């Protein structure tokens, strides 16, 4: 089934609840013990930007971007519905988030769980570099790896001016 994927900002509450449910029913969030309320809190946090990938009426995935703080340009979550995995949705969401971030920052950051080898390979294949390890960061006995994709240092970077339409 090849449906056109549309990526747009998160919509109404029902869509936010569907995103949170998708998150808690899949890895790495099962192992990280993320519950529904914390996932819903993440996708409804107004300090974050949440974008959904839709194939017609179906929710195929979502990405959560944090543009604030010392790691502005941090991808906090990237989730693809099980039935849409292996079809390029994750890469499309990631590219969308990168384009959004690179308008304001020369760096994209994310963390990937040490036990999530598939995700590590995915990010490495798409140009990310592991720049640090956070041992016992989310759960005891597991590491989170900080990864970055960069256009260069912050010094000298100029944000792309937003055009008004």
PDB file of C-alpha atoms in Angstrom:
ATOM      1  CA  UNK A   1       0.000   0.000   0.000  1.00  0.00           C
ATOM      2  CA  UNK A   2       1.642   3.230  -1.141  1.00  0.00           C
ATOM      3  CA  UNK A   3      -0.124   6.228   0.319  1.00  0.00           C
ATOM      4  CA  UNK A   4       1.065   9.790   0.139  1.00  0.00           C
ATOM      5  CA  UNK A   5       2.520  10.874   3.471  1.00  0.00           C
ATOM      6  CA  UNK A   6       1.647  14.336   4.739  1.00  0.00           C
ATOM      7  CA  UNK A   7       3.595  15.762   7.664  1.00  0.00           C
ATOM      8  CA  UNK A   8       1.932  18.576   9.585  1.00  0.00           C
ATOM      9  CA  UNK A   9       1.681  19.977  13.137  1.00  0.00           C
ATOM     10  CA  UNK A  10      -0.186  17.901  15.713  1.00  0.00           C
ATOM     11  CA  UNK A  11      -3.919  18.502  15.649  1.00  0.00           C
ATOM     12  CA  UNK A  12      -6.700  17.945  18.164  1.00  0.00           C
ATOM     13  CA  UNK A  13      -6.668  16.104  21.481  1.00  0.00           C
ATOM     14  CA  UNK A  14      -7.706  12.771  19.942  1.00  0.00           C
ATOM     15  CA  UNK A  15      -4.630  12.881  17.701  1.00  0.00           C
ATOM     16  CA  UNK A  16      -2.399  13.671  20.697  1.00  0.00           C
ATOM     17  CA  UNK A  17      -3.874  10.708  22.583  1.00  0.00           C
ATOM     18  CA  UNK A  18      -3.267   8.441  19.561  1.00  0.00           C
ATOM     19  CA  UNK A  19       0.375   9.604  19.430  1.00  0.00           C
ATOM     20  CA  UNK A  20       0.850   8.916  23.141  1.00  0.00           C
ATOM     21  CA  UNK A  21      -0.695   5.463  22.810  1.00  0.00           C
ATOM     22  CA  UNK A  22       1.515   4.659  19.806  1.00  0.00           C
ATOM     23  CA  UNK A  23       4.537   5.632  21.873  1.00  0.00           C
ATOM     24  CA  UNK A  24       3.781   3.549  24.979  1.00  0.00           C
ATOM     25  CA  UNK A  25       2.925   0.456  22.937  1.00  0.00           C
ATOM     26  CA  UNK A  26       6.325   0.290  21.227  1.00  0.00           C
ATOM     27  CA  UNK A  27      10.037   0.143  21.959  1.00  0.00           C
ATOM     28  CA  UNK A  28      12.061   1.757  23.303  1.00  0.00           C
ATOM     29  CA  UNK A  29       9.312   3.305  25.437  1.00  0.00           C
ATOM     30  CA  UNK A  30       8.134  -0.069  26.784  1.00  0.00           C
ATOM     31  CA  UNK A  31      11.601  -0.845  28.160  1.00  0.00           C
ATOM     32  CA  UNK A  32      12.022   2.764  29.309  1.00  0.00           C
ATOM     33  CA  UNK A  33       8.732   2.353  31.203  1.00  0.00           C
ATOM     34  CA  UNK A  34       7.055   5.415  29.736  1.00  0.00           C
ATOM     35  CA  UNK A  35       3.415   5.479  30.813  1.00  0.00           C
ATOM     36  CA  UNK A  36       0.496   6.942  28.901  1.00  0.00           C
ATOM     37  CA  UNK A  37       0.221  10.096  31.007  1.00  0.00           C
ATOM     38  CA  UNK A  38       3.910  10.998  30.604  1.00  0.00           C
ATOM     39  CA  UNK A  39       3.737  10.315  26.850  1.00  0.00           C
ATOM     40  CA  UNK A  40       0.599  12.445  26.573  1.00  0.00           C
ATOM     41  CA  UNK A  41       2.341  15.159  28.580  1.00  0.00           C
ATOM     42  CA  UNK A  42       5.239  15.114  26.124  1.00  0.00           C
ATOM     43  CA  UNK A  43       3.117  15.407  22.983  1.00  0.00           C
ATOM     44  CA  UNK A  44       0.909  18.137  24.500  1.00  0.00           C
ATOM     45  CA  UNK A  45       3.775  20.161  26.015  1.00  0.00           C
ATOM     46  CA  UNK A  46       3.417  23.586  24.412  1.00  0.00           C
ATOM     47  CA  UNK A  47       7.169  24.209  24.677  1.00  0.00           C
ATOM     48  CA  UNK A  48       7.725  21.368  22.154  1.00  0.00           C
ATOM     49  CA  UNK A  49       6.870  21.132  18.475  1.00  0.00           C
ATOM     50  CA  UNK A  50       5.048  17.949  17.499  1.00  0.00           C
ATOM     51  CA  UNK A  51       4.572  16.916  13.887  1.00  0.00           C
ATOM     52  CA  UNK A  52       2.519  13.967  12.682  1.00  0.00           C
ATOM     53  CA  UNK A  53       2.867  11.865   9.558  1.00  0.00           C
ATOM     54  CA  UNK A  54      -0.491  10.922   8.093  1.00  0.00           C
ATOM     55  CA  UNK A  55      -1.314   8.591   5.236  1.00  0.00           C
ATOM     56  CA  UNK A  56      -4.835   9.608   4.398  1.00  0.00           C
ATOM     57  CA  UNK A  57      -6.793   9.158   7.619  1.00  0.00           C
ATOM     58  CA  UNK A  58      -4.146   6.900   9.186  1.00  0.00           C
ATOM     59  CA  UNK A  59      -1.625   8.147  11.721  1.00  0.00           C
ATOM     60  CA  UNK A  60       1.704   6.719  10.532  1.00  0.00           C
ATOM     61  CA  UNK A  61       4.011   8.349  13.082  1.00  0.00           C
ATOM     62  CA  UNK A  62       5.147  11.495  14.832  1.00  0.00           C
ATOM     63  CA  UNK A  63       8.228  13.436  15.891  1.00  0.00           C
ATOM     64  CA  UNK A  64       8.747  15.706  18.910  1.00  0.00           C
ATOM     65  CA  UNK A  65      11.221  18.592  18.538  1.00  0.00           C
ATOM     66  CA  UNK A  66      12.572  20.793  21.318  1.00  0.00           C
ATOM     67  CA  UNK A  67      13.921  24.130  20.089  1.00  0.00           C
ATOM     68  CA  UNK A  68      14.735  25.504  23.563  1.00  0.00           C
ATOM     69  CA  UNK A  69      17.606  25.149  26.004  1.00  0.00           C
ATOM     70  CA  UNK A  70      21.292  24.330  25.596  1.00  0.00           C
ATOM     71  CA  UNK A  71      20.571  21.548  23.096  1.00  0.00           C
ATOM     72  CA  UNK A  72      18.098  23.533  20.991  1.00  0.00           C
ATOM     73  CA  UNK A  73      17.326  21.342  18.035  1.00  0.00           C
ATOM     74  CA  UNK A  74      16.794  18.198  20.098  1.00  0.00           C
ATOM     75  CA  UNK A  75      14.599  15.461  18.667  1.00  0.00           C
ATOM     76  CA  UNK A  76      12.928  14.141  21.793  1.00  0.00           C
ATOM     77  CA  UNK A  77      10.944  11.329  20.180  1.00  0.00           C
ATOM     78  CA  UNK A  78      10.511   9.739  16.770  1.00  0.00           C
ATOM     79  CA  UNK A  79       7.728   7.156  16.576  1.00  0.00           C
ATOM     80  CA  UNK A  80       6.427   5.104  13.657  1.00  0.00           C
ATOM     81  CA  UNK A  81       3.290   2.967  13.904  1.00  0.00           C
ATOM     82  CA  UNK A  82       4.124  -0.767  13.675  1.00  0.00           C
ATOM     83  CA  UNK A  83       2.179  -1.235  10.435  1.00  0.00           C
ATOM     84  CA  UNK A  84       4.136   1.612   8.797  1.00  0.00           C
ATOM     85  CA  UNK A  85       7.659   0.570   9.814  1.00  0.00           C
ATOM     86  CA  UNK A  86      10.158  -0.249   7.084  1.00  0.00           C
ATOM     87  CA  UNK A  87       8.407   2.040   4.590  1.00  0.00           C
ATOM     88  CA  UNK A  88      10.481   5.201   4.955  1.00  0.00           C
ATOM     89  CA  UNK A  89       8.161   7.030   7.364  1.00  0.00           C
ATOM     90  CA  UNK A  90      10.871   7.386  10.025  1.00  0.00           C
ATOM     91  CA  UNK A  91      13.312   8.810   7.485  1.00  0.00           C
ATOM     92  CA  UNK A  92      10.666  11.262   6.236  1.00  0.00           C
ATOM     93  CA  UNK A  93       9.856  12.431   9.765  1.00  0.00           C
ATOM     94  CA  UNK A  94      13.546  12.749  10.575  1.00  0.00           C
ATOM     95  CA  UNK A  95      14.245  14.748   7.411  1.00  0.00           C
ATOM     96  CA  UNK A  96      11.282  17.020   8.172  1.00  0.00           C
ATOM     97  CA  UNK A  97      12.580  17.625  11.728  1.00  0.00           C
ATOM     98  CA  UNK A  98      16.130  18.242  10.476  1.00  0.00           C
ATOM     99  CA  UNK A  99      14.940  20.814   7.936  1.00  0.00           C
ATOM    100  CA  UNK A 100      12.950  22.543  10.676  1.00  0.00           C
ATOM    101  CA  UNK A 101      15.906  22.563  13.097  1.00  0.00           C
ATOM    102  CA  UNK A 102      18.556  23.582  10.541  1.00  0.00           C
ATOM    103  CA  UNK A 103      16.582  26.785   9.856  1.00  0.00           C
ATOM    104  CA  UNK A 104      17.557  27.942  13.371  1.00  0.00           C
ATOM    105  CA  UNK A 105      20.481  25.810  14.504  1.00  0.00           C
ATOM    106  CA  UNK A 106      23.487  24.128  12.892  1.00  0.00           C
ATOM    107  CA  UNK A 107      23.021  21.030  15.059  1.00  0.00           C
ATOM    108  CA  UNK A 108      20.416  18.319  15.488  1.00  0.00           C
ATOM    109  CA  UNK A 109      20.657  16.292  18.682  1.00  0.00           C
ATOM    110  CA  UNK A 110      18.905  13.137  19.826  1.00  0.00           C
ATOM    111  CA  UNK A 111      19.382  10.276  22.256  1.00  0.00           C
ATOM    112  CA  UNK A 112      19.036   6.623  21.380  1.00  0.00           C
ATOM    113  CA  UNK A 113      18.854   3.786  23.892  1.00  0.00           C
ATOM    114  CA  UNK A 114      21.818   1.435  24.046  1.00  0.00           C
ATOM    115  CA  UNK A 115      19.515  -1.568  23.744  1.00  0.00           C
ATOM    116  CA  UNK A 116      17.921  -0.158  20.584  1.00  0.00           C
ATOM    117  CA  UNK A 117      20.466  -1.370  17.996  1.00  0.00           C
ATOM    118  CA  UNK A 118      18.048  -0.932  15.087  1.00  0.00           C
ATOM    119  CA  UNK A 119      17.553   2.759  15.877  1.00  0.00           C
ATOM    120  CA  UNK A 120      21.307   3.262  16.327  1.00  0.00           C
ATOM    121  CA  UNK A 121      21.952   1.838  12.839  1.00  0.00           C
ATOM    122  CA  UNK A 122      19.154   3.985  11.405  1.00  0.00           C
ATOM    123  CA  UNK A 123      20.649   7.218  12.760  1.00  0.00           C
ATOM    124  CA  UNK A 124      24.227   6.308  11.832  1.00  0.00           C
ATOM    125  CA  UNK A 125      23.105   5.495   8.282  1.00  0.00           C
ATOM    126  CA  UNK A 126      21.452   8.926   8.058  1.00  0.00           C
ATOM    127  CA  UNK A 127      24.576  10.844   9.054  1.00  0.00           C
ATOM    128  CA  UNK A 128      24.428  11.024  12.849  1.00  0.00           C
ATOM    129  CA  UNK A 129      27.526  10.664  14.998  1.00  0.00           C
ATOM    130  CA  UNK A 130      27.574   9.308  18.538  1.00  0.00           C
ATOM    131  CA  UNK A 131      29.071  12.066  20.683  1.00  0.00           C
ATOM    132  CA  UNK A 132      28.428  10.847  24.206  1.00  0.00           C
ATOM    133  CA  UNK A 133      27.121   8.139  26.493  1.00  0.00           C
ATOM    134  CA  UNK A 134      24.777   8.763  29.405  1.00  0.00           C
ATOM    135  CA  UNK A 135      25.007   5.702  31.654  1.00  0.00           C
ATOM    136  CA  UNK A 136      21.990   4.860  33.823  1.00  0.00           C
ATOM    137  CA  UNK A 137      20.280   8.006  32.493  1.00  0.00           C
ATOM    138  CA  UNK A 138      16.684   6.801  32.097  1.00  0.00           C
ATOM    139  CA  UNK A 139      16.785   3.331  33.641  1.00  0.00           C
ATOM    140  CA  UNK A 140      19.424   1.514  35.675  1.00  0.00           C
ATOM    141  CA  UNK A 141      21.818  -0.630  33.691  1.00  0.00           C
ATOM    142  CA  UNK A 142      21.119   1.024  30.333  1.00  0.00           C
ATOM    143  CA  UNK A 143      22.817   3.850  28.504  1.00  0.00           C
ATOM    144  CA  UNK A 144      21.428   6.546  26.277  1.00  0.00           C
ATOM    145  CA  UNK A 145      23.736   7.620  23.468  1.00  0.00           C
ATOM    146  CA  UNK A 146      23.748  11.297  22.564  1.00  0.00           C
ATOM    147  CA  UNK A 147      23.951  11.691  18.794  1.00  0.00           C
ATOM    148  CA  UNK A 148      24.403  14.734  16.599  1.00  0.00           C
ATOM    149  CA  UNK A 149      24.134  15.713  12.971  1.00  0.00           C
ATOM    150  CA  UNK A 150      25.876  18.997  12.318  1.00  0.00           C
ATOM    151  CA  UNK A 151      26.279  21.646   9.652  1.00  0.00           C
ATOM    152  CA  UNK A 152      29.145  23.151  11.673  1.00  0.00           C
ATOM    153  CA  UNK A 153      29.750  25.096  14.866  1.00  0.00           C
ATOM    154  CA  UNK A 154      27.289  27.602  16.299  1.00  0.00           C
ATOM    155  CA  UNK A 155      29.896  30.322  15.873  1.00  0.00           C
ATOM    156  CA  UNK A 156      29.175  31.939  12.541  1.00  0.00           C
ATOM    157  CA  UNK A 157      25.857  30.148  11.956  1.00  0.00           C
ATOM    158  CA  UNK A 158      23.079  32.376  10.674  1.00  0.00           C
ATOM    159  CA  UNK A 159      19.473  31.353  11.088  1.00  0.00           C
ATOM    160  CA  UNK A 160      17.374  31.368   7.948  1.00  0.00           C
ATOM    161  CA  UNK A 161      15.000  34.306   8.025  1.00  0.00           C
ATOM    162  CA  UNK A 162      11.351  33.347   8.028  1.00  0.00           C
ATOM    163  CA  UNK A 163       9.402  34.781   5.128  1.00  0.00           C
ATOM    164  CA  UNK A 164       5.967  36.211   5.695  1.00  0.00           C
ATOM    165  CA  UNK A 165       3.264  35.158   3.318  1.00  0.00           C
TER     166      UNK A 165
END
